[in-house]
Amino acid sequence: MISGWEDIRAEVLRRIRVRDWPPGALIPTEEDLAAEFGVARATVNRALRELAGAGVLERRRKAGTRVAALPVRKATLDIPVIRQEVEARGQVHGFRLLERVEGVPPVPVTSRMGLAPGTRILWLETLHLADGRPFVHEGRWLNPAVLPVPLPDFAAVSANEWLVAHVAYATGDIAFAAEGAGPREAAVLGVAEGTALFITERMTWTAEAPITYVRLAHAPGYRLQTMV
Amino acid sequence: MISGWEDIRAEVLRRIRVRDWPPGALIPTEEDLAAEFGVARATVNRALRELAGAGVLERRRKAGTRVAALPVRKATLDIPVIRQEVEARGQVHGFRLLERVEGVPPVPVTSRMGLAPGTRILWLETLHLADGRPFVHEGRWLNPAVLPVPLPDFAAVSANEWLVAHVAYATGDIAFAAEGAGPREAAVLGVAEGTALFITERMTWTAEAPITYVRLAHAPGYRLQTMV
DNA sequence: GCGGCTAATATGTGCAGACATAATAGCCTA
DNA sequence: TAGGCTATTATGTCTGCACATATTAGCCGC
């Protein structure tokens, strides 16, 4: 017996998968489906809206709902705090603050952060450990102009966790790439120079000003995984 | 004037960002908010549900809704078909089928696909081009047992696009990693051996049987980007 | 036949009310 | 005091109705 929007979502997905409704096909209207399943239109709407959000359906007013021809798979990733990530593997998290200085970031960073050239901001370099072994090398530029004072001792509290607890973040973007280890990363992570490393880059903003730019270089073997 | 669930979502987000409601804090109940904004509870529910889905709020029955203390950023990635990805850059997509043979995949692949050891399946090796230059090296194991016959000429039509159009996919998972280029990848992509490459691995299943396992090795410079 | 206006239509969103469900807080008993 | 049961409560979901909005199909005039 079908009832509830999750049942309807499952049934619609089943019909798409067994090709009752092949890619590109127009499916019945919400009203028709509601009548067929014996539920209210709002319930069908909820189910179809979810499937459209997942990229399985394409909906347009008046035009109707059709099965996505080239399903742009929308994968959702959980980007946890590093400590949680390590602990989720059953390992013990630790970190060492390697450097804390003020300076002028390189041009690509200033431009991406939208800072005036020559602005001096805070640089933190941290090595995260899992069970005592190098896990991630973190390089972070922090804009002190938007931070509450006093700043903590970043050797005792991870910058990431202090920020989420004390700064009103707004938006950001994340990028992933693969790069060969530079001399500094190689030395800190204990790998040969040029070793392929998984890189995560994050920019965070308040409504107006940049908060922080982070570059994470993950130790070899790191994988970012998703379920679709 | 606030009305409509998107306005409410924005207002709640604003209060979180300006720390009216700091991380970990309990926010008013749906009923209270509905009264405050002069809307129906369903409207508030829609707004709060969206924010919970984005990882900004945590909701539990009876316990109420609280601002996520460690916001597990949920990033959504669009995983398009390679042709679309190339065309979105304003480049011309092309591809060359390098190899098509039947064989027994290596053990890690058979086990991940859940195939009996020794099963012979189809292997396709393809090089995707953007404006004529190497873009992605694709290695693909295909389970012919679940494919409709006749199989097409994969030199003329990309395996990926033929599959989405002709096979009832069901689920899959995606993983990203960084690896040094092997001899084959280096030769095909025109880079030095050991060059850091961005790797995408995809497994696709019908309800019961594995369909395909793909490994994509992206040419240097590739970035996977997200907006949060 | 062509261009533009209009009416029809499917989805988007809203409301008020209802019942379901999970999880806590507090009570009651041993 | 500890343990378990129960009432309470906030969210989860559903219904039936209504109106808004985008977009298409078709009509109409030229």
Coordinates of C-alpha atoms (C1' of nucleotides) in Angstrom, one line a residue:
Chain A
M1 CA 0.0 0.0 0.0
I2 CA 1.4 3.4 -1.0
S3 CA 0.9 6.3 1.3
G4 CA 3.2 9.0 2.4
W5 CA 5.5 11.0 0.3
E6 CA 8.4 8.7 0.7
D7 CA 6.4 5.8 -0.7
I8 CA 5.5 7.9 -3.6
R9 CA 9.0 9.0 -4.2
A10 CA 10.1 5.4 -4.2
E11 CA 7.3 4.4 -6.6
V12 CA 8.1 7.1 -9.0
L13 CA 11.8 6.3 -8.9
R14 CA 10.9 2.6 -9.5
R15 CA 8.9 3.5 -12.6
I16 CA 11.8 5.6 -13.9
R17 CA 14.3 2.8 -13.2
V18 CA 12.2 0.1 -14.9
R19 CA 11.7 2.5 -17.8
D20 CA 8.0 2.8 -17.5
W21 CA 8.9 6.4 -17.8
P22 CA 12.1 6.5 -19.9
P23 CA 14.5 9.4 -19.9
G24 CA 13.0 12.5 -21.4
A25 CA 9.4 11.3 -21.0
L26 CA 6.7 13.4 -19.6
I27 CA 5.1 11.9 -16.5
P28 CA 1.5 12.4 -15.3
T29 CA 0.5 15.6 -13.6
E30 CA 0.5 16.0 -9.9
E31 CA -3.3 15.8 -9.9
D32 CA -3.4 12.6 -11.8
L33 CA -0.8 11.0 -9.6
A34 CA -2.6 12.2 -6.5
A35 CA -5.8 10.6 -7.8
E36 CA -4.0 7.4 -8.7
F37 CA -2.3 7.0 -5.3
G38 CA -5.2 8.3 -3.4
V39 CA -3.3 11.1 -1.7
A40 CA -3.5 14.9 -1.7
R41 CA -1.7 16.8 -4.4
A42 CA 0.6 18.4 -1.8
T43 CA 1.9 14.9 -1.0
V44 CA 2.7 14.1 -4.6
N45 CA 4.3 17.6 -4.9
R46 CA 6.6 16.9 -2.0
A47 CA 7.8 13.6 -3.5
L48 CA 8.3 15.1 -7.0
R49 CA 10.0 18.2 -5.6
E50 CA 12.5 16.0 -3.8
L51 CA 13.3 14.0 -7.0
A52 CA 13.7 17.2 -8.9
G53 CA 16.2 18.4 -6.3
A54 CA 18.1 15.2 -6.7
G55 CA 18.3 15.8 -10.4
V56 CA 16.2 12.9 -11.4
L57 CA 13.2 15.0 -12.6
E58 CA 12.9 18.3 -14.4
R59 CA 9.9 20.4 -13.7
R60 CA 8.5 23.5 -15.3
R61 CA 5.2 25.2 -14.8
K62 CA 2.7 24.5 -17.4
A63 CA 5.2 22.3 -19.3
G64 CA 4.9 19.5 -16.7
T65 CA 7.4 17.1 -15.2
R66 CA 9.7 15.0 -17.2
V67 CA 12.4 12.4 -16.5
A68 CA 15.9 14.0 -16.8
A69 CA 17.5 12.9 -20.0
L70 CA 21.1 13.3 -18.8
P71 CA 20.8 13.0 -15.1
V72 CA 23.2 15.5 -13.7
R73 CA 24.0 13.5 -10.6
K74 CA 23.8 15.8 -7.7
A75 CA 26.1 14.4 -5.1
T76 CA 26.0 15.7 -1.6
L77 CA 29.2 15.7 0.4
D78 CA 29.5 16.1 4.1
I79 CA 32.4 18.3 4.9
P80 CA 33.1 17.7 8.5
V81 CA 35.5 19.4 10.8
I82 CA 38.9 17.6 10.7
R83 CA 38.6 16.4 14.3
Q84 CA 35.3 14.7 13.6
E85 CA 36.7 13.2 10.4
V86 CA 39.6 11.7 12.3
E87 CA 37.4 10.5 15.2
A88 CA 35.0 9.0 12.8
R89 CA 37.8 6.7 11.7
G90 CA 38.3 5.6 15.2
Q91 CA 41.6 7.4 15.5
V92 CA 42.8 10.0 18.0
H93 CA 43.0 13.6 16.7
G94 CA 45.8 15.9 17.5
F95 CA 47.4 18.9 15.9
R96 CA 50.5 21.1 16.1
L97 CA 50.7 24.8 15.3
L98 CA 53.7 25.1 13.1
E99 CA 53.7 28.8 12.5
R100 CA 51.8 32.0 13.3
V101 CA 52.9 35.2 11.7
E102 CA 51.4 38.3 10.2
G103 CA 52.2 39.0 6.5
V104 CA 51.0 39.8 3.1
P105 CA 49.5 36.8 1.3
P106 CA 50.5 36.0 -2.2
V107 CA 48.6 37.7 -5.0
P108 CA 46.3 34.8 -5.9
V109 CA 45.1 34.8 -2.3
T110 CA 44.6 38.5 -1.9
S111 CA 42.7 38.7 -5.1
R112 CA 40.5 35.8 -4.3
M113 CA 39.9 37.2 -0.8
G114 CA 39.2 40.7 -2.3
L115 CA 41.8 42.4 -0.1
A116 CA 43.7 45.6 -0.9
P117 CA 47.2 44.7 -2.1
G118 CA 49.6 44.9 0.7
T119 CA 47.1 44.2 3.5
R120 CA 48.8 42.3 6.3
I121 CA 46.8 39.5 7.7
L122 CA 47.3 36.5 9.9
W123 CA 48.9 33.3 8.7
L124 CA 48.5 30.0 10.5
E125 CA 50.2 26.8 9.6
T126 CA 48.9 23.6 11.3
L127 CA 49.6 19.9 11.0
H128 CA 46.7 17.7 12.0
L129 CA 47.5 14.2 13.2
A130 CA 45.6 11.0 13.3
D131 CA 46.9 8.5 15.9
G132 CA 50.0 10.7 15.9
R133 CA 50.7 10.3 12.2
P134 CA 50.4 13.3 9.8
F135 CA 46.9 13.5 8.4
V136 CA 46.5 17.0 6.9
H137 CA 48.7 20.0 6.4
E138 CA 46.6 23.1 6.9
G139 CA 47.7 26.6 5.7
R140 CA 45.3 29.4 6.6
W141 CA 45.1 33.1 6.0
L142 CA 42.8 34.8 8.5
N143 CA 41.5 38.3 8.2
P144 CA 41.8 39.8 11.8
A145 CA 39.7 42.8 10.8
V146 CA 36.5 40.7 11.1
L147 CA 37.5 38.6 14.2
P148 CA 36.5 39.3 17.7
V149 CA 39.3 40.1 20.1
P150 CA 41.1 38.7 22.0
L151 CA 42.2 36.1 19.6
P152 CA 42.8 32.7 21.3
D153 CA 46.0 30.8 21.5
F154 CA 45.7 28.8 18.3
A155 CA 48.2 26.3 19.6
A156 CA 45.6 25.2 22.1
V157 CA 42.4 25.4 20.1
S158 CA 42.0 24.5 16.4
A159 CA 41.4 27.6 14.3
N160 CA 38.5 25.9 12.4
E161 CA 36.6 25.1 15.5
W162 CA 37.2 28.4 17.1
L163 CA 35.9 30.1 14.0
V164 CA 32.7 28.2 13.8
A165 CA 32.0 28.9 17.4
H166 CA 32.9 32.6 17.4
V167 CA 32.5 34.1 14.0
A168 CA 29.3 34.7 12.1
Y169 CA 30.1 32.9 8.9
A170 CA 27.9 33.5 5.9
T171 CA 28.9 31.9 2.7
G172 CA 31.8 30.2 1.2
D173 CA 33.0 27.9 -1.6
I174 CA 35.0 24.8 -1.7
A175 CA 37.2 23.4 -4.4
F176 CA 39.1 20.1 -4.7
A177 CA 42.2 19.4 -6.7
A178 CA 45.2 17.2 -7.0
E179 CA 48.7 18.7 -6.7
G180 CA 52.2 17.4 -6.2
A181 CA 53.6 18.0 -2.7
G182 CA 55.8 21.1 -2.4
P183 CA 59.0 21.0 -0.4
R184 CA 57.2 22.3 2.8
E185 CA 54.3 19.9 2.5
A186 CA 56.6 17.0 1.7
A187 CA 58.7 17.6 4.8
V188 CA 55.8 18.1 7.1
L189 CA 53.7 15.2 5.9
G190 CA 56.8 12.9 5.6
V191 CA 56.4 12.1 1.9
A192 CA 58.6 12.6 -1.1
E193 CA 58.4 15.9 -3.0
G194 CA 56.0 15.7 -5.9
T195 CA 53.9 13.0 -4.3
A196 CA 50.3 13.4 -5.4
L197 CA 48.2 15.0 -2.7
F198 CA 44.5 15.6 -2.4
I199 CA 43.9 19.4 -1.9
T200 CA 40.9 21.0 -0.4
E201 CA 40.6 24.8 -0.7
R202 CA 38.0 26.8 1.2
M203 CA 37.0 30.4 1.2
T204 CA 34.7 31.8 3.9
W205 CA 32.9 35.1 3.9
T206 CA 30.7 37.2 6.2
A207 CA 28.1 39.2 4.4
E208 CA 30.7 41.8 3.3
A209 CA 34.3 40.8 4.2
P210 CA 36.4 37.7 3.8
I211 CA 37.1 35.7 6.9
T212 CA 39.5 33.0 6.0
Y213 CA 41.1 31.1 3.2
V214 CA 42.3 27.6 3.9
R215 CA 44.3 25.1 1.9
L216 CA 44.3 21.5 3.2
A217 CA 46.8 19.1 1.8
H218 CA 45.7 15.6 2.7
A219 CA 48.2 12.8 3.3
P220 CA 48.4 10.1 0.6
G221 CA 45.5 7.6 0.6
Y222 CA 42.9 10.2 1.4
R223 CA 39.6 9.6 -0.4
L224 CA 36.5 11.8 -0.5
Q225 CA 33.5 9.5 -0.7
T226 CA 29.8 10.0 -1.6
M227 CA 26.7 8.0 -1.7
V228 CA 24.2 8.9 -4.4
Chain B
M1 CA 7.6 42.5 5.2
I2 CA 8.3 38.9 5.7
S3 CA 6.1 36.4 4.0
G4 CA 6.8 33.2 2.1
W5 CA 9.1 30.4 3.2
E6 CA 12.1 31.9 1.5
D7 CA 11.8 35.1 3.5
I8 CA 11.6 33.1 6.6
R9 CA 14.6 31.0 5.8
A10 CA 16.5 34.2 5.1
E11 CA 15.4 35.8 8.3
V12 CA 16.3 32.8 10.4
L13 CA 19.7 32.6 8.7
R14 CA 20.2 36.3 9.4
R15 CA 19.5 35.8 13.1
I16 CA 22.0 32.9 13.2
R17 CA 24.6 34.9 11.4
V18 CA 24.3 37.9 13.6
R19 CA 24.4 35.5 16.6
D20 CA 20.9 36.4 17.9
W21 CA 20.8 32.6 18.0
P22 CA 24.4 31.5 18.6
P23 CA 25.7 28.0 17.7
G24 CA 24.1 25.3 19.9
A25 CA 21.2 27.6 21.0
L26 CA 17.6 26.4 21.0
I27 CA 15.5 28.5 18.7
P28 CA 11.7 29.1 19.2
T29 CA 9.2 26.4 18.2
E30 CA 7.6 26.4 14.8
E31 CA 4.4 27.5 16.4
D32 CA 6.0 30.6 18.0
L33 CA 7.8 31.6 14.9
A34 CA 4.6 31.1 12.9
A35 CA 2.8 33.5 15.3
E36 CA 5.7 36.0 15.2
F37 CA 5.8 36.1 11.4
G38 CA 2.1 35.8 10.9
V39 CA 2.2 32.7 8.7
A40 CA 1.1 29.1 9.0
R41 CA 3.2 26.6 10.8
A42 CA 3.6 24.7 7.6
T43 CA 5.4 27.6 6.1
V44 CA 7.8 27.9 9.0
N45 CA 8.3 24.2 8.8
R46 CA 9.3 24.4 5.2
A47 CA 11.9 27.0 5.9
L48 CA 13.4 25.3 8.9
R49 CA 13.4 21.9 7.1
E50 CA 15.5 23.4 4.3
L51 CA 18.0 24.9 6.7
A52 CA 18.2 21.6 8.5
G53 CA 18.9 19.9 5.2
A54 CA 21.7 22.3 4.6
G55 CA 23.3 21.4 7.9
V56 CA 22.6 24.8 9.5
L57 CA 20.0 23.6 12.0
E58 CA 19.6 20.4 13.9
R59 CA 16.0 19.3 14.6
R60 CA 14.7 16.6 16.9
R61 CA 11.1 15.8 17.8
K62 CA 10.2 17.1 21.2
A63 CA 13.8 18.3 21.8
G64 CA 13.2 21.3 19.4
T65 CA 15.4 23.0 16.9
R66 CA 18.9 24.2 17.6
V67 CA 21.6 26.0 15.7
A68 CA 24.2 23.4 14.6
A69 CA 27.3 23.8 16.8
L70 CA 29.7 22.3 14.3
P71 CA 28.0 23.0 11.0
V72 CA 28.8 19.9 8.9
R73 CA 28.8 21.8 5.7
K74 CA 26.8 19.8 3.2
A75 CA 28.2 20.7 -0.2
T76 CA 26.3 19.7 -3.3
L77 CA 28.3 18.8 -6.3
D78 CA 27.0 18.6 -9.8
I79 CA 28.5 15.6 -11.6
P80 CA 27.8 16.2 -15.2
V81 CA 28.4 14.1 -18.2
I82 CA 32.0 14.8 -19.5
R83 CA 30.7 16.2 -22.7
Q84 CA 28.6 18.7 -20.9
E85 CA 31.5 19.6 -18.7
V86 CA 33.8 20.3 -21.6
E87 CA 31.1 22.2 -23.5
A88 CA 30.3 24.3 -20.3
R89 CA 33.9 25.5 -20.6
G90 CA 33.2 26.7 -24.1
Q91 CA 35.4 24.0 -25.6
V92 CA 34.8 21.3 -28.2
H93 CA 34.4 17.8 -26.8
G94 CA 35.8 14.7 -28.6
F95 CA 36.9 11.3 -27.6
R96 CA 38.9 8.3 -28.9
L97 CA 38.2 4.7 -28.0
L98 CA 41.7 3.4 -27.1
E99 CA 40.8 -0.2 -26.3
R100 CA 37.9 -2.6 -26.1
V101 CA 38.5 -6.1 -24.9
E102 CA 37.0 -8.7 -22.7
G103 CA 38.9 -9.8 -19.6
V104 CA 39.0 -10.5 -15.9
P105 CA 39.2 -7.3 -13.9
P106 CA 41.8 -7.0 -11.1
V107 CA 40.7 -8.3 -7.7
P108 CA 39.9 -4.9 -6.1
V109 CA 37.4 -4.3 -8.9
T110 CA 35.8 -7.7 -8.9
S111 CA 35.3 -7.5 -5.2
R112 CA 33.9 -4.0 -5.3
M113 CA 31.6 -5.0 -8.1
G114 CA 30.6 -8.2 -6.3
L115 CA 31.4 -10.4 -9.2
A116 CA 32.5 -14.1 -9.0
P117 CA 36.3 -14.3 -9.4
G118 CA 37.2 -15.1 -12.9
T119 CA 34.1 -13.5 -14.5
R120 CA 35.0 -12.1 -17.9
I121 CA 33.5 -8.6 -18.5
L122 CA 34.0 -5.8 -20.9
W123 CA 36.9 -3.3 -20.6
L124 CA 36.7 0.1 -22.4
E125 CA 39.5 2.6 -22.4
T126 CA 38.7 6.1 -23.7
L127 CA 40.5 9.4 -23.9
H128 CA 38.3 12.5 -23.8
L129 CA 39.5 15.6 -25.5
A130 CA 38.7 19.3 -24.9
D131 CA 39.6 21.4 -28.0
G132 CA 41.7 18.4 -29.1
R133 CA 43.8 18.3 -26.0
P134 CA 43.7 15.4 -23.5
F135 CA 41.1 16.1 -20.8
V136 CA 40.3 12.9 -19.1
H137 CA 41.5 9.3 -19.3
E138 CA 38.6 6.9 -18.7
G139 CA 39.0 3.3 -17.8
R140 CA 35.7 1.4 -17.6
W141 CA 34.6 -2.1 -16.7
L142 CA 31.2 -3.0 -18.0
N143 CA 29.1 -5.9 -17.0
P144 CA 27.5 -7.2 -20.2
A145 CA 25.1 -9.5 -18.3
V146 CA 22.9 -6.5 -17.5
L147 CA 23.2 -4.6 -20.8
P148 CA 20.7 -4.7 -23.6
V149 CA 21.9 -6.2 -26.9
P150 CA 23.1 -5.3 -29.3
L151 CA 25.9 -3.2 -27.8
P152 CA 26.7 -0.1 -29.8
D153 CA 30.0 0.8 -31.4
F154 CA 31.6 2.5 -28.4
A155 CA 34.0 4.2 -30.8
A156 CA 31.0 6.3 -32.1
V157 CA 29.0 6.9 -29.0
S158 CA 30.4 7.6 -25.5
A159 CA 29.8 4.7 -23.1
N160 CA 28.5 7.0 -20.4
E161 CA 25.9 8.7 -22.5
W162 CA 24.8 5.4 -24.1
L163 CA 24.4 3.9 -20.6
V164 CA 22.2 6.8 -19.2
A165 CA 20.0 6.5 -22.2
H166 CA 19.6 2.7 -22.3
V167 CA 20.2 1.2 -18.9
A168 CA 18.0 1.4 -15.9
Y169 CA 20.5 2.7 -13.4
A170 CA 19.7 2.6 -9.8
T171 CA 22.3 3.6 -7.3
G172 CA 25.9 4.3 -7.2
D173 CA 28.7 5.9 -5.3
I174 CA 31.4 8.3 -6.2
A175 CA 34.9 8.8 -4.7
F176 CA 37.5 11.4 -5.3
A177 CA 41.3 11.0 -4.7
A178 CA 44.7 12.2 -5.9
E179 CA 47.1 9.7 -7.4
G180 CA 50.4 9.9 -9.3
A181 CA 50.0 9.1 -13.0
G182 CA 50.8 5.5 -14.0
P183 CA 52.8 4.8 -17.1
R184 CA 49.7 4.3 -19.2
E185 CA 47.9 7.5 -18.0
A186 CA 51.1 9.5 -18.3
A187 CA 51.5 8.4 -22.0
V188 CA 47.9 9.0 -22.9
L189 CA 47.5 12.4 -21.1
G190 CA 51.0 13.5 -22.2
V191 CA 52.4 14.2 -18.8
A192 CA 55.3 12.9 -16.8
E193 CA 54.9 9.7 -14.8
G194 CA 54.0 10.4 -11.2
T195 CA 52.3 13.7 -12.0
A196 CA 49.5 14.4 -9.5
L197 CA 46.2 13.6 -11.1
F198 CA 42.7 14.1 -9.9
I199 CA 40.9 10.8 -9.8
T200 CA 37.1 10.2 -9.9
E201 CA 35.8 6.7 -9.3
R202 CA 32.3 5.7 -9.9
M203 CA 30.3 2.5 -9.3
T204 CA 26.9 2.1 -10.7
W205 CA 24.3 -0.6 -9.8
T206 CA 20.9 -1.8 -10.9
A207 CA 18.7 -3.0 -8.1
E208 CA 20.7 -6.3 -8.0
A209 CA 23.7 -6.4 -10.3
P210 CA 26.7 -4.1 -10.9
I211 CA 26.6 -2.2 -14.2
T212 CA 29.8 -0.4 -14.5
Y213 CA 32.9 0.7 -12.7
V214 CA 34.7 3.8 -14.0
R215 CA 38.0 5.4 -13.1
L216 CA 38.5 8.9 -14.5
A217 CA 42.0 10.4 -14.4
H218 CA 41.7 14.2 -15.1
A219 CA 44.5 16.1 -16.8
P220 CA 46.5 18.4 -14.5
G221 CA 44.8 21.6 -13.5
Y222 CA 41.4 20.1 -13.0
R223 CA 39.4 21.4 -10.1
L224 CA 36.1 20.3 -8.7
Q225 CA 34.2 23.3 -7.4
T226 CA 31.3 24.0 -5.2
M227 CA 29.2 26.8 -4.0
V228 CA 27.8 26.5 -0.5
Chain C
dG1 C1' 2.0 32.4 -43.2
dC2 C1' 3.7 35.2 -39.5
dG3 C1' 3.7 37.9 -35.3
dG4 C1' 1.6 39.0 -31.2
dC5 C1' -2.0 38.7 -27.7
dT6 C1' -4.8 35.7 -24.7
dA7 C1' -6.6 31.9 -22.3
dA8 C1' -5.7 27.5 -20.5
dT9 C1' -2.8 24.7 -17.6
dA10 C1' 0.8 22.5 -14.5
dT11 C1' 3.5 23.6 -11.0
dG12 C1' 4.6 26.8 -6.8
dT13 C1' 3.2 28.3 -2.7
dG14 C1' 0.0 29.4 1.0
dC15 C1' -3.5 28.4 5.0
dA16 C1' -5.9 25.9 8.8
dG17 C1' -6.6 21.9 10.9
dA18 C1' -5.6 17.2 12.2
dC19 C1' -3.2 13.1 13.7
dA20 C1' 1.4 10.5 14.0
dT21 C1' 5.8 9.9 16.1
dA22 C1' 9.8 10.4 18.8
dA23 C1' 11.9 11.8 22.8
dT24 C1' 12.1 14.1 27.0
dA25 C1' 10.8 15.1 31.8
dG26 C1' 8.7 13.9 35.6
dC27 C1' 6.3 10.8 38.4
dC28 C1' 5.7 6.5 40.6
dT29 C1' 7.3 2.3 42.5
dA30 C1' 10.4 -1.0 44.3
Chain D
dT1 C1' 18.2 6.1 44.9
dA2 C1' 17.5 3.6 40.8
dG3 C1' 14.7 2.0 37.3
dG4 C1' 10.8 2.0 34.5
dC5 C1' 6.3 3.9 33.0
dT6 C1' 3.6 7.8 31.3
dA7 C1' 2.1 12.3 30.0
dT8 C1' 3.7 16.1 27.5
dT9 C1' 5.6 18.4 23.7
dA10 C1' 7.9 19.7 19.3
dT11 C1' 8.5 18.2 15.0
dG12 C1' 6.8 15.2 10.9
dT13 C1' 3.4 14.5 7.8
dC14 C1' -1.2 14.6 5.6
dT15 C1' -5.5 16.7 3.8
dG16 C1' -8.4 19.9 1.1
dC17 C1' -8.7 24.0 -0.4
dA18 C1' -7.1 28.4 -2.6
dC19 C1' -4.6 31.6 -5.2
dA20 C1' -0.1 32.9 -7.7
dT21 C1' 2.9 32.4 -11.5
dA22 C1' 5.2 30.8 -15.4
dT23 C1' 4.7 29.0 -19.8
dT24 C1' 2.6 27.0 -23.6
dA25 C1' -0.9 26.4 -27.2
dG26 C1' -4.0 28.4 -29.9
dC27 C1' -6.5 32.2 -31.6
dC28 C1' -6.7 36.4 -34.2
dG29 C1' -5.5 40.0 -37.2
dC30 C1' -2.6 41.4 -40.7

